[in-house]
Coordinates of C-alpha atoms in Angstrom, one line a residue:
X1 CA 5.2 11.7 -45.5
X2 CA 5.3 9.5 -48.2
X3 CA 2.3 6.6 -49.2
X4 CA 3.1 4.3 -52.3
X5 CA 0.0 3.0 -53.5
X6 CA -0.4 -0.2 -56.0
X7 CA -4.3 -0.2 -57.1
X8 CA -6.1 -2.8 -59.4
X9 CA -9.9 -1.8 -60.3
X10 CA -12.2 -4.0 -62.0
X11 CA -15.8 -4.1 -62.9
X12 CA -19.2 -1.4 -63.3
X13 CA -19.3 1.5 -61.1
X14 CA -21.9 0.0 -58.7
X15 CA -20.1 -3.6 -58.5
X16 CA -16.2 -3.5 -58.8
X17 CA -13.1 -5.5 -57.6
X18 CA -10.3 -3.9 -56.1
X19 CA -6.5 -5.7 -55.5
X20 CA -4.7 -2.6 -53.7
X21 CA -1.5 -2.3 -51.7
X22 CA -1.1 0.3 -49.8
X23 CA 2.3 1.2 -48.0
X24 CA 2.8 3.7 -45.1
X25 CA 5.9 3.0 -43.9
X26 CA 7.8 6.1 -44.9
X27 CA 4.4 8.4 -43.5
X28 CA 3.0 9.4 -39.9
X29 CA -0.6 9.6 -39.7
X30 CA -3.4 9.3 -36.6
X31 CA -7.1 8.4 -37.0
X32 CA -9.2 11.1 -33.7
X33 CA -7.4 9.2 -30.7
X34 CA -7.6 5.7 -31.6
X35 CA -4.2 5.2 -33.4
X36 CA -1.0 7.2 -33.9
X37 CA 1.1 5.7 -36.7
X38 CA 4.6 7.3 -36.4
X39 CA 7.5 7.5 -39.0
X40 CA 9.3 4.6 -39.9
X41 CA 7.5 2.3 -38.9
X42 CA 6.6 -1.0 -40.6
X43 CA 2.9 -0.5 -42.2
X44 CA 1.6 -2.2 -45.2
X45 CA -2.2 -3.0 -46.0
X46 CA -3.2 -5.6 -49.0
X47 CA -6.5 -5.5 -49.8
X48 CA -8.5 -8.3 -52.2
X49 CA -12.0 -7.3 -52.0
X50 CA -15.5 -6.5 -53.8
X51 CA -17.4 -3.7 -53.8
X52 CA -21.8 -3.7 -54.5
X53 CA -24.3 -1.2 -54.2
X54 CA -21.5 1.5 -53.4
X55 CA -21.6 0.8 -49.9
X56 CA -21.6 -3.5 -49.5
X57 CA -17.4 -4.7 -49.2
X58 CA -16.8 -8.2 -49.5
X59 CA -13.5 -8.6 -48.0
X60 CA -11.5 -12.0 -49.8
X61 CA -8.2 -10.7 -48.2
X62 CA -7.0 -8.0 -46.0
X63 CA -3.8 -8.5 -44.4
X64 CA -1.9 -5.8 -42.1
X65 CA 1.3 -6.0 -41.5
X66 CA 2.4 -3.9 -38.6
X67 CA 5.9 -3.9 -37.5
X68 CA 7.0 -7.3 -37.3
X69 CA 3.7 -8.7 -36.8
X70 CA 0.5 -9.7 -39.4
X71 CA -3.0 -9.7 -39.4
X72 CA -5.6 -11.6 -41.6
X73 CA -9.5 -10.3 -42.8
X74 CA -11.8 -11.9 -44.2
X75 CA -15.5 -11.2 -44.1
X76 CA -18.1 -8.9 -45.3
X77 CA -19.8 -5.5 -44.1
X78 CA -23.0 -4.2 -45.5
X79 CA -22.9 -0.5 -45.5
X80 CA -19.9 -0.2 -44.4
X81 CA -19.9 3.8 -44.2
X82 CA -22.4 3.5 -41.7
X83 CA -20.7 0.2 -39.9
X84 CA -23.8 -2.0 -40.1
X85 CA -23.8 -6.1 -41.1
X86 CA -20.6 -6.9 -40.0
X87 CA -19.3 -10.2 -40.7
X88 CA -15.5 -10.5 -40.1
X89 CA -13.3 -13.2 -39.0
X90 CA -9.9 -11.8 -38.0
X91 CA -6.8 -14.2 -37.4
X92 CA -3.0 -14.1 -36.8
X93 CA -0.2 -16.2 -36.1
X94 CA 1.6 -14.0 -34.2
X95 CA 1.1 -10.1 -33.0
X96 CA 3.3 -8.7 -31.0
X97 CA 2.3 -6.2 -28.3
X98 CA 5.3 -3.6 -29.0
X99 CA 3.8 -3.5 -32.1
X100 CA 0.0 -2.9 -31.2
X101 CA 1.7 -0.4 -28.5
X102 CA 3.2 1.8 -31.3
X103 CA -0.2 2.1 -33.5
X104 CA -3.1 1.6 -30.8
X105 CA -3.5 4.4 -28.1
X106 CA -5.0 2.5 -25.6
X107 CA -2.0 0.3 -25.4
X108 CA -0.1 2.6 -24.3
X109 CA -1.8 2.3 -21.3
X110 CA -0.7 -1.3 -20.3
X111 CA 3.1 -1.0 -21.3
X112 CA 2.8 -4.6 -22.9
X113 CA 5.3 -7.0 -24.5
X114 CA 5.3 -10.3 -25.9
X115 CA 2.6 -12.1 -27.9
X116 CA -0.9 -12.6 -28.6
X117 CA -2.1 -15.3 -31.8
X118 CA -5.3 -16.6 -32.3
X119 CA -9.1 -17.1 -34.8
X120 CA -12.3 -15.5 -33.9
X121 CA -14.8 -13.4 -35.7
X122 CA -16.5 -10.6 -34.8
X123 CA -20.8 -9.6 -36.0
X124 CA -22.7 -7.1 -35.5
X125 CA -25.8 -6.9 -37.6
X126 CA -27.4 -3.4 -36.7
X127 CA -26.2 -0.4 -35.2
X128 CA -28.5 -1.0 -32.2
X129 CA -27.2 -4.7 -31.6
X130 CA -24.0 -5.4 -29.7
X131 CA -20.7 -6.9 -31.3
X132 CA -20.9 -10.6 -30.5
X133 CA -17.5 -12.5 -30.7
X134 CA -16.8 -16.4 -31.2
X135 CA -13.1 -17.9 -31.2
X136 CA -10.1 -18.2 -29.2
X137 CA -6.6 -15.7 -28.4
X138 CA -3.7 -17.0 -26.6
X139 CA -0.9 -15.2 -25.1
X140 CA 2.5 -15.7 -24.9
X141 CA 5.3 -15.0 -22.9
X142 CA 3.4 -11.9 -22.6
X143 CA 4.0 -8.8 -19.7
X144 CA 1.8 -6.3 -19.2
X145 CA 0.7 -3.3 -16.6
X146 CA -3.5 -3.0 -16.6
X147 CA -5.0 0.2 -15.0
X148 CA -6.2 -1.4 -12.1
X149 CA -2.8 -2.4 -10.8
X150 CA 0.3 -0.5 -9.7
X151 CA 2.8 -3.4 -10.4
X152 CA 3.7 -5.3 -14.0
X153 CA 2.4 -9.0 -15.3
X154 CA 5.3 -10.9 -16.3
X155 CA 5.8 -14.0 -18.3
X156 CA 2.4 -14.8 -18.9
X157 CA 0.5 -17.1 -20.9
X158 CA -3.3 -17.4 -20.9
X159 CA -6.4 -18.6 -23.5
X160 CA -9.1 -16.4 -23.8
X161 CA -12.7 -17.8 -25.4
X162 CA -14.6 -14.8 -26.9
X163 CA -18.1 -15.8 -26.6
X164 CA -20.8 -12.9 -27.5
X165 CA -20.3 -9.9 -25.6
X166 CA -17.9 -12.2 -23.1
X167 CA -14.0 -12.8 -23.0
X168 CA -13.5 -15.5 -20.5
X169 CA -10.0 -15.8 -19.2
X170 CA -8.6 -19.1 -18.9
X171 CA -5.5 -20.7 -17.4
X172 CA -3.5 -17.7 -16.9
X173 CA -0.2 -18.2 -15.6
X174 CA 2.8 -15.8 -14.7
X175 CA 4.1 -13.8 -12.3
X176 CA 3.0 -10.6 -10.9
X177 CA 5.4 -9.0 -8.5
X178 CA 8.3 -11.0 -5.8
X179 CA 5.9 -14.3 -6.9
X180 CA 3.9 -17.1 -9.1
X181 CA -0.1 -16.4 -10.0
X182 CA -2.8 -18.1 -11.3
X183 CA -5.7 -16.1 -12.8
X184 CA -9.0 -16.6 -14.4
X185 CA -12.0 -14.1 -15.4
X186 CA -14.4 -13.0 -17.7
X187 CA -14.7 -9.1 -19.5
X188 CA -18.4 -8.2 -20.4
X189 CA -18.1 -6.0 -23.5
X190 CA -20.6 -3.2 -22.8
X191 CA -21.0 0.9 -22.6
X192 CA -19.8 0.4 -19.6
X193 CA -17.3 -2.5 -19.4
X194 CA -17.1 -4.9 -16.7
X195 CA -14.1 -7.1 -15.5
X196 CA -14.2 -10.1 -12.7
X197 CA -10.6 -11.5 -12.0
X198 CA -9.9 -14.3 -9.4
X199 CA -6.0 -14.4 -9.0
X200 CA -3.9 -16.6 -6.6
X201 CA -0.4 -15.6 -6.1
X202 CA 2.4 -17.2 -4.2
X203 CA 3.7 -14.3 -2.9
X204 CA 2.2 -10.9 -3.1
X205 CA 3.3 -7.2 -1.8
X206 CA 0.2 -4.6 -1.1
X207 CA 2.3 -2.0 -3.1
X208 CA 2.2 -4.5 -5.8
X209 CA -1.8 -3.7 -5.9
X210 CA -2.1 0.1 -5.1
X211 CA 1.2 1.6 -5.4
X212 CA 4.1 2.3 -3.0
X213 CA 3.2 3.7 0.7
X214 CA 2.9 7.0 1.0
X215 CA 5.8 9.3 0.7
X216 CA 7.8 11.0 3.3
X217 CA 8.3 14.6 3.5
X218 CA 12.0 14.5 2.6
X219 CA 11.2 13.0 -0.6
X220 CA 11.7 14.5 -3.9
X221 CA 8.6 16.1 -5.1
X222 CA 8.3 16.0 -9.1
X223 CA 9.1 19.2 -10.9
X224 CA 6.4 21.6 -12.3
X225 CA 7.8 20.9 -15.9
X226 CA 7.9 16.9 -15.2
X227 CA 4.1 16.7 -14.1
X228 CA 3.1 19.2 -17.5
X229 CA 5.0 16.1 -19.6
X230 CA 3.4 13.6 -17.3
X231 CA -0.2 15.6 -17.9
X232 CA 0.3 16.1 -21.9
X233 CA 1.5 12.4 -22.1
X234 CA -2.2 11.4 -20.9
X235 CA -4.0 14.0 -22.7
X236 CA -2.9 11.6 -26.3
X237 CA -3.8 8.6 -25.1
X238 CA -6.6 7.3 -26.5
X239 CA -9.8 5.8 -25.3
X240 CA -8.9 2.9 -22.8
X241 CA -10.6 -0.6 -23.7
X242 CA -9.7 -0.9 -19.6
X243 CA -12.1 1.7 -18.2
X244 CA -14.8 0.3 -16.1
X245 CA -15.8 -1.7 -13.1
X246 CA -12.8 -4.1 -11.8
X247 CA -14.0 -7.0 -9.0
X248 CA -11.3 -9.0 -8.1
X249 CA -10.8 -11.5 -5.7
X250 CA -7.1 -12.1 -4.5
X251 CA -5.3 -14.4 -2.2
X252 CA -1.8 -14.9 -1.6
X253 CA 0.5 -17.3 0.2
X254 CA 2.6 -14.7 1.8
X255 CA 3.8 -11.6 1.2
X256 CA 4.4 -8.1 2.7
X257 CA 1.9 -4.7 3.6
X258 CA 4.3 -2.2 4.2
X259 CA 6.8 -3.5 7.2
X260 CA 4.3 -6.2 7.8
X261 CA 5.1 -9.6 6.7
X262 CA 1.8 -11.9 6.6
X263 CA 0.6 -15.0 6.0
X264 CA -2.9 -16.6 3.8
X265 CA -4.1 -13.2 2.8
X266 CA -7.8 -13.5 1.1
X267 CA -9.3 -10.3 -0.3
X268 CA -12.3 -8.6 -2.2
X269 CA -11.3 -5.7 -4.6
X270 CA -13.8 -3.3 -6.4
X271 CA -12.4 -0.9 -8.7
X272 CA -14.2 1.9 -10.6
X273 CA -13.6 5.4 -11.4
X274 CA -9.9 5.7 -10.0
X275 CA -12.0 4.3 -6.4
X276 CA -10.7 1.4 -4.6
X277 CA -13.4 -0.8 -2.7
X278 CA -12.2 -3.6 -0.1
X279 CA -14.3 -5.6 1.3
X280 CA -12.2 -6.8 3.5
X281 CA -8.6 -7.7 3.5
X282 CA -7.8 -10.6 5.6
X283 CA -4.9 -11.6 6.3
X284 CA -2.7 -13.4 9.4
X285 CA 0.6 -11.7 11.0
X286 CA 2.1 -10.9 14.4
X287 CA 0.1 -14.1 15.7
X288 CA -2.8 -12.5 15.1
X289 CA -5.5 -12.1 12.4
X290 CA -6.6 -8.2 10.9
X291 CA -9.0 -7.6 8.8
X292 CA -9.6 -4.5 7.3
X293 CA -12.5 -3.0 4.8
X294 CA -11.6 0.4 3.0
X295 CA -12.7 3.1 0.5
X296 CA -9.5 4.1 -1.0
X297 CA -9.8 7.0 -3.8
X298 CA -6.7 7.7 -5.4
X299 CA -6.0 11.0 -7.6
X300 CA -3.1 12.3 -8.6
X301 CA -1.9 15.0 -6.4
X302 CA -4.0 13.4 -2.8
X303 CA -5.3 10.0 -1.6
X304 CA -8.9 10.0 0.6
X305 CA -9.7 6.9 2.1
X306 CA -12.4 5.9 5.2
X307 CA -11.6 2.7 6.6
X308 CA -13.0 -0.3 9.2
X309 CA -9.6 -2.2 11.3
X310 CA -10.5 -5.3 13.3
X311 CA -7.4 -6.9 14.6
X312 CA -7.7 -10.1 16.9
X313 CA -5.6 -11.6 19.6
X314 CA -2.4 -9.6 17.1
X315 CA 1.2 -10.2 19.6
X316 CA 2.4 -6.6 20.8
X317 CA 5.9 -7.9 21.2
X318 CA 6.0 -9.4 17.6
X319 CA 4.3 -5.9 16.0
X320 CA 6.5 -3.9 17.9
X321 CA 10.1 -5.4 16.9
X322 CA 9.4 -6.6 13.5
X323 CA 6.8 -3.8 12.3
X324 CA 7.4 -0.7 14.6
X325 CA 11.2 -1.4 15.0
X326 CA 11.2 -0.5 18.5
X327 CA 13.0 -2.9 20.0
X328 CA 11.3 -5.0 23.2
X329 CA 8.6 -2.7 24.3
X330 CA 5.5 -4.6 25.2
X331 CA 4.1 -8.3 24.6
X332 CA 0.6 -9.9 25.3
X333 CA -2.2 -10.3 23.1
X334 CA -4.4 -7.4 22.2
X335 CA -7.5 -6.6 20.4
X336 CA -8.0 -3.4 18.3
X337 CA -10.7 -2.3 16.1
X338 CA -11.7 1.2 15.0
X339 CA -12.5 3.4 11.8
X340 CA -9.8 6.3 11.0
X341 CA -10.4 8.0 7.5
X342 CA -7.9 10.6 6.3
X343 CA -6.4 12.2 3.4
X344 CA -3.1 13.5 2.1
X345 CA -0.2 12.5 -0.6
X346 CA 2.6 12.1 2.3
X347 CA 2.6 10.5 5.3
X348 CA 3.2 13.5 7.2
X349 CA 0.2 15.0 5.6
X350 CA -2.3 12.0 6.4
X351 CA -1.0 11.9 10.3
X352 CA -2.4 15.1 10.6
X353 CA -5.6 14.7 9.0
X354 CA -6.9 11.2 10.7
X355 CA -10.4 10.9 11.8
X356 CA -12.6 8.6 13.5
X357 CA -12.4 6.5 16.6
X358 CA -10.3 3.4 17.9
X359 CA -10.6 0.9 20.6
X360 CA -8.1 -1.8 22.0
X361 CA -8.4 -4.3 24.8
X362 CA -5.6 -6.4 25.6
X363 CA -4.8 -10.0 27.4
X364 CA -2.1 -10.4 29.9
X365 CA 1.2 -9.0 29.2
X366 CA 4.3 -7.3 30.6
X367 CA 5.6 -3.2 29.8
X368 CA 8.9 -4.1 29.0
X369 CA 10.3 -0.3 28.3
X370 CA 8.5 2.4 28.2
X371 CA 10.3 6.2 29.4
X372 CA 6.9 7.9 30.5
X373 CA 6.3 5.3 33.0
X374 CA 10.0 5.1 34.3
X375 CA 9.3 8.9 34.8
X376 CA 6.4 8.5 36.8
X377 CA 7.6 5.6 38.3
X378 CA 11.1 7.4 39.9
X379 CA 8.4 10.2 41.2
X380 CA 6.0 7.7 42.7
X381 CA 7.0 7.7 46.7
X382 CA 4.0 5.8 48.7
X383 CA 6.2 4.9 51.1
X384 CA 5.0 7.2 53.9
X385 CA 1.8 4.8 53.7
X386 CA 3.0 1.3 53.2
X387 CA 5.8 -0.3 51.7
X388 CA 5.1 -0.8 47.4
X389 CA 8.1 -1.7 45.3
X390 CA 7.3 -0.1 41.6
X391 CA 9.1 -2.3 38.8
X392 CA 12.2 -1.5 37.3
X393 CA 11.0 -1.8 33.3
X394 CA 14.8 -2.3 32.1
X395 CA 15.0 -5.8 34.4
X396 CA 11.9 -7.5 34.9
X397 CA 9.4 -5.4 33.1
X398 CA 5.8 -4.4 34.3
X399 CA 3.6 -7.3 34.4
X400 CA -0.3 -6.1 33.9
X401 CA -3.2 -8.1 33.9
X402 CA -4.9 -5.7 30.7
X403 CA -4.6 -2.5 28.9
X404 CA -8.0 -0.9 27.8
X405 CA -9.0 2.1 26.0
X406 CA -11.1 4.4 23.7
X407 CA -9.7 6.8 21.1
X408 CA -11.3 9.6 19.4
X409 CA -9.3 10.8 16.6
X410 CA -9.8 14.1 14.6
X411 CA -7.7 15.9 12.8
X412 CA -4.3 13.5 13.7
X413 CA -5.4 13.9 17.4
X414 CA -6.6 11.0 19.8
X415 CA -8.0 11.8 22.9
X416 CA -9.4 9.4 25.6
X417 CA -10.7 9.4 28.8
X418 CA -10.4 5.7 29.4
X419 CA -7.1 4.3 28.9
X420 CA -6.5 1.8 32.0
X421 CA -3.8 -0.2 32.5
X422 CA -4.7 -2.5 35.1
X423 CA -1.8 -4.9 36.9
X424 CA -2.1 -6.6 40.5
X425 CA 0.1 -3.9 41.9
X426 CA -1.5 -0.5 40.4
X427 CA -4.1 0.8 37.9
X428 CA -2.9 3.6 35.9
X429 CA -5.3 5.8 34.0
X430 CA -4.7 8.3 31.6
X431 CA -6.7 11.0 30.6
X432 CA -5.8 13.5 27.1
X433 CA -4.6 14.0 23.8
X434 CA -2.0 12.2 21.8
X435 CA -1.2 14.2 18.5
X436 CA -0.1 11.7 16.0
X437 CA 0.6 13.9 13.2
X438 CA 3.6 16.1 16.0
X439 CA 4.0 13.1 17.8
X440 CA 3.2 15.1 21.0
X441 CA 1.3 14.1 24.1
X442 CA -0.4 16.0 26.5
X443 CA -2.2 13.8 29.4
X444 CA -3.1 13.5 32.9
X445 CA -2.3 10.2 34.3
X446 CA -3.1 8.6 38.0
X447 CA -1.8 6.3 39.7
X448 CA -3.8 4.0 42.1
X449 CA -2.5 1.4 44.3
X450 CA -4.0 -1.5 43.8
X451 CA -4.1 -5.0 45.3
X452 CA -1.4 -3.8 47.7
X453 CA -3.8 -1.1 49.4
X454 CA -6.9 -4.0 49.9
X455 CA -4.4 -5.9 51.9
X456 CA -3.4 -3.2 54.2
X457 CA -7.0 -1.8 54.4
X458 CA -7.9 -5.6 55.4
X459 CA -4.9 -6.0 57.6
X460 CA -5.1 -2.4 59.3
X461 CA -8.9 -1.2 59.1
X462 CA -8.1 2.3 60.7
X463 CA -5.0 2.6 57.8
X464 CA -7.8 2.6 55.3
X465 CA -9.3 5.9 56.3
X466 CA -5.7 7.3 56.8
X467 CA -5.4 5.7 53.0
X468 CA -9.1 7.0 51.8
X469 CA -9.0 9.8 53.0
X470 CA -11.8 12.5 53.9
X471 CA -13.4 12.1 50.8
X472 CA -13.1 8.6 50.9
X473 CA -11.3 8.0 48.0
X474 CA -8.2 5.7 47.6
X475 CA -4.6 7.0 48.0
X476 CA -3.6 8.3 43.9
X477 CA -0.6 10.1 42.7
X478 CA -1.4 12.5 39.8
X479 CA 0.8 13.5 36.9
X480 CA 0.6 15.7 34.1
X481 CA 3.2 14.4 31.0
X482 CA 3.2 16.8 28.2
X483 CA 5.5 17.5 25.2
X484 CA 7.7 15.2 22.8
X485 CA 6.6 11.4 22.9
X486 CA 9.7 10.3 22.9
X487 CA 11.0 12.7 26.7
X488 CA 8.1 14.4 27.5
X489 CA 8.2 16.6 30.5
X490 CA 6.7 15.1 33.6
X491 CA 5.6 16.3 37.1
X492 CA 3.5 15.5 39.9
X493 CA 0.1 17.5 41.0
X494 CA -2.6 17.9 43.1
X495 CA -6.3 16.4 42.0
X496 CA -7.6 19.9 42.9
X497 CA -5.2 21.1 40.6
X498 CA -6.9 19.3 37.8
X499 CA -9.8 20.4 36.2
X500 CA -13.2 19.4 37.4
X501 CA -14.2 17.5 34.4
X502 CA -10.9 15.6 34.3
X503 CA -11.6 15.1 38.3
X504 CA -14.5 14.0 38.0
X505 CA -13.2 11.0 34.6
X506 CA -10.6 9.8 37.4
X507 CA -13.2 9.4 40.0
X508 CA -15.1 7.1 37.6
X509 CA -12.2 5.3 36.7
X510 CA -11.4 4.7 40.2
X511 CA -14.3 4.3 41.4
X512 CA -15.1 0.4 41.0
X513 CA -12.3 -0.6 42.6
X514 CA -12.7 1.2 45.3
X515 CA -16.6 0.2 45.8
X516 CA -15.5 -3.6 45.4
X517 CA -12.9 -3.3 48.6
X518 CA -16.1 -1.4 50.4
X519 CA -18.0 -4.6 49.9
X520 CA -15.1 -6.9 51.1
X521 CA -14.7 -4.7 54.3
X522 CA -18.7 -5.3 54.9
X523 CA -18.7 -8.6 54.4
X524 CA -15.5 -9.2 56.7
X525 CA -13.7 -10.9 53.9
X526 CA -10.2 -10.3 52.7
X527 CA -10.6 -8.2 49.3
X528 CA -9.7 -9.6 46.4
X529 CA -8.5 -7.9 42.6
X530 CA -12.2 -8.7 40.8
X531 CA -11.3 -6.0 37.9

């Protein structure tokens, strides 16, 4: 392009003045991958300065003017070809970040608008020295998107003291996301920069932090020729001032992670390396508080994470109508903590890759619907024995005194052995796998009369060999449920049908029960439901 040049020099060859204005408006030019000056676009340096020794530059004036914006030098460098003994002090009254965005690469990077003023120098003596800064920078009215986060700062102003190798971050105000933030921090200037932000919000969405949930199947994939852009694009960005290690401490008011809306939310965020560290997440909703720690590493095309759940005394009934959408299904309190780990870019994928292990113990509650146990339920018929009314779910629900259970999960499959479900009328047990990723089950379940059976065994002592049986167990129905969660297919076997390990899993599960009726008997007391 074109480069009008205006040059003044004064003075001997080893000690000269220069006055020179140079103007690159009307040319396009890039320095390795640190700026990219396109056509058009406002550039104009003035220069008032003093040359010694061929290689010392006193600077009197250097002004930049960039856009709409300007930028004031004064200072000195010794040896300036080699960029040793600098002494500079930098200062503007306004900058504007679309400007910086259209000259700097690694603004590109934060998507920034609005303004940034201030007065500080920067010296470095040696090569082998760091840069120390001294002064102040303000922004205003400024928005911008840092690496770290998914979502955009808006509206922000905030002082910054440069101290050293140090930018401290002071009174930052804005709003990131649905609410209101405060922030403070400090940026250690380094080989390897370091970042520590503290930021309370008013209202904050997870998505705002690490992007939206993971995408469903029927979702449009981007093209082949969109990603090359996409990939290209980042290829000419320059070096970003952002790389390096983010901690950040966050708590929020209220706000949403995924469907779940929560409540004083406190959290411990490491970033480094495109590798999310929590430690933990804590948070209140459903009546209950969760806390959960994660490694979450995010890449383009897949997301790996291995993660620690501890959820305490969380409602069922809450969860399930306001986060599972599933209508009335179950309520009581219920514990649940585990570690799952997984990978995938869609949901679908993740489901099917989950790993690790869950448990969940639960208070006192009531089944309100649930179709595999209004199957079992209609093929239930203990009548022959004694007379046991099973609960119609649709009117008064299944009260139970607990639900208990381990799962093992591995590759989007949970299987247990111990899930109980304990009420003063029955215990049901279930035994098999639950594919998360096909939603399909595949289980044996029993079915043990409970408190009902003590009292006739009390009542009628020869009924409760009738009830036992030769091998002295107590009177179970058996049922295998297998196919779609949602209907699965369900019929009613023989123990000896079963498989001896799964025989001999029910026969534990039953088993305590059983011996704590045996002690009643002995003692001649009535038996009572000590579960």
């Amino acid at each position: 392009g074109l480069a009008i040049v205006d040059m003044g020099i004064r003075g001997k060859f080893n000690e000269f003045t220069l006055k020179n204005k140079l103007d690159m408006t009307n040319a396009e030019y890039h320095f390795m991958n640190l700026f990219h000056k396109s056509f058009g676009f406002k550039n104009v340096y003035t220069f008032e300065g003093t040359v010694r020794d061929n290689d010392k530059l006193v600077i009197d004036r250097l002004v930049l003017d960039l856009g709409a914006s300007r930028i004031e030098v004064k200072g000195r460098i010794g040896r300036f070809l080699r960029g040793e003994e600098i002494d500079l002090n930098i200062r503007s009254d306004k900058v504007l970040f679309n400007d910086l965005d259209k000259f700097l690469n690694f603004f590109e990077d934060i998507d920034s608008e609005g303004s940034i003023n201030g007065d500080f120098s920067i010296r470095k003596k040696s090569l082998d020295e760091p840069i120390r800064l001294m002064g102040n920078v303000y922004l205003e009215n400024a928005s911008f998107k840092l690496p770290v986060f998914h979502e955009i700062f808006n509206k922000v102003d905030a002082g910054f003291e440069l101290v050293n190798d140090q930018i401290f971050l002071k009174n930052g105000a804005g709003v990131f996301g649905d609410g209101a933030f405060t922030m403070s921090g400090v940026a250690t200037i380094s080989d390897k920069h370091k970042f520590s932000l503290n930021v309370s919000t008013q209202a904050l969405n997870l998505s705002d932090l690490f992007g939206p949930t993971p995408k469903k199947e029927d979702e449009a994939k981007p093209t082949a020729e969109k990603e090359k852009v996409e990939e290209n694009t980042k290829i000419k960005k320059g070096p970003n001032f952002f790389a390096g290690r983010w901690d950040i401490i966050v708590s929020s008011m209220k706000g949403a992670i995924g469907a779940i809306r929560y409540t004083d939310l406190d959290a411990s965020i490491r970033y480094e390396n495109r590798r999310f560290t929590i430690s933990p997440l804590s948070f209140a909703a459903n009546g209950g508080r969760w806390n959960w720690k994660a490694d979450l590493y995010k890449l383009p095309a897949t997301i790996e994470f291995n993660s620690e759940l501890d959820i305490q005394d969380m409602d069922m009934e809450s969860y399930f109508t306001q986060v599972a959408e599933v209508g009335k299904f179950v309520s009581g309190p219920v514990n649940l903590r585990g570690k799952v780990s997984g990978q995938g870019k869609r949901w679908s994928e993740i489901k099917k890759s989950l790993d690790g292990n869950i448990q969940l113990q639960s208070g006192k509650g009531v089944i309100h619907r649930f179709n595999l146990l209004s199957k079992i339920f209609a093929l239930l018929n203990v009548s022959q024995y004694f007379k046991l009314k099973t609960p119609d779910l649709a009117v008064e629900g299944m009260p139970f005194e607990s639900i208990s259970g381990k799962f093992a999960l591995s590759s989007g499959v949970a299987h247990t052995e111990d899930l109980i479900i304990d009420s003063e009328a029955m215990r049901i047990s279930s035994v098999g796998d639950f594919d998360i990723g096909y939603n399909r089950i595949d289980m044996k379940i029993g079915v043990m009369p409970f408190i009902t059976v003590d009292r006739v065994v009390s009542s009628i002592p020869v009924v409760g060999k009738i009830l036992t049986g030769d091998n002295k167990s107590l009177l179970t129905s058996y049922f295998i449920v297998k196919g779609d969660l949602k209907n699965p297919e369900t019929r009613s076997v023989q123990l000896e049908s079963l498989a001896k390990g799964v025989i001999g899993i029910f026969k534990r599960l039953f088993e305590f029960p059983f011996k704590a009726l045996e002690s009643q008997k002995k003692k001649g007391e009535a038996p009572v439901n000590n579960k």
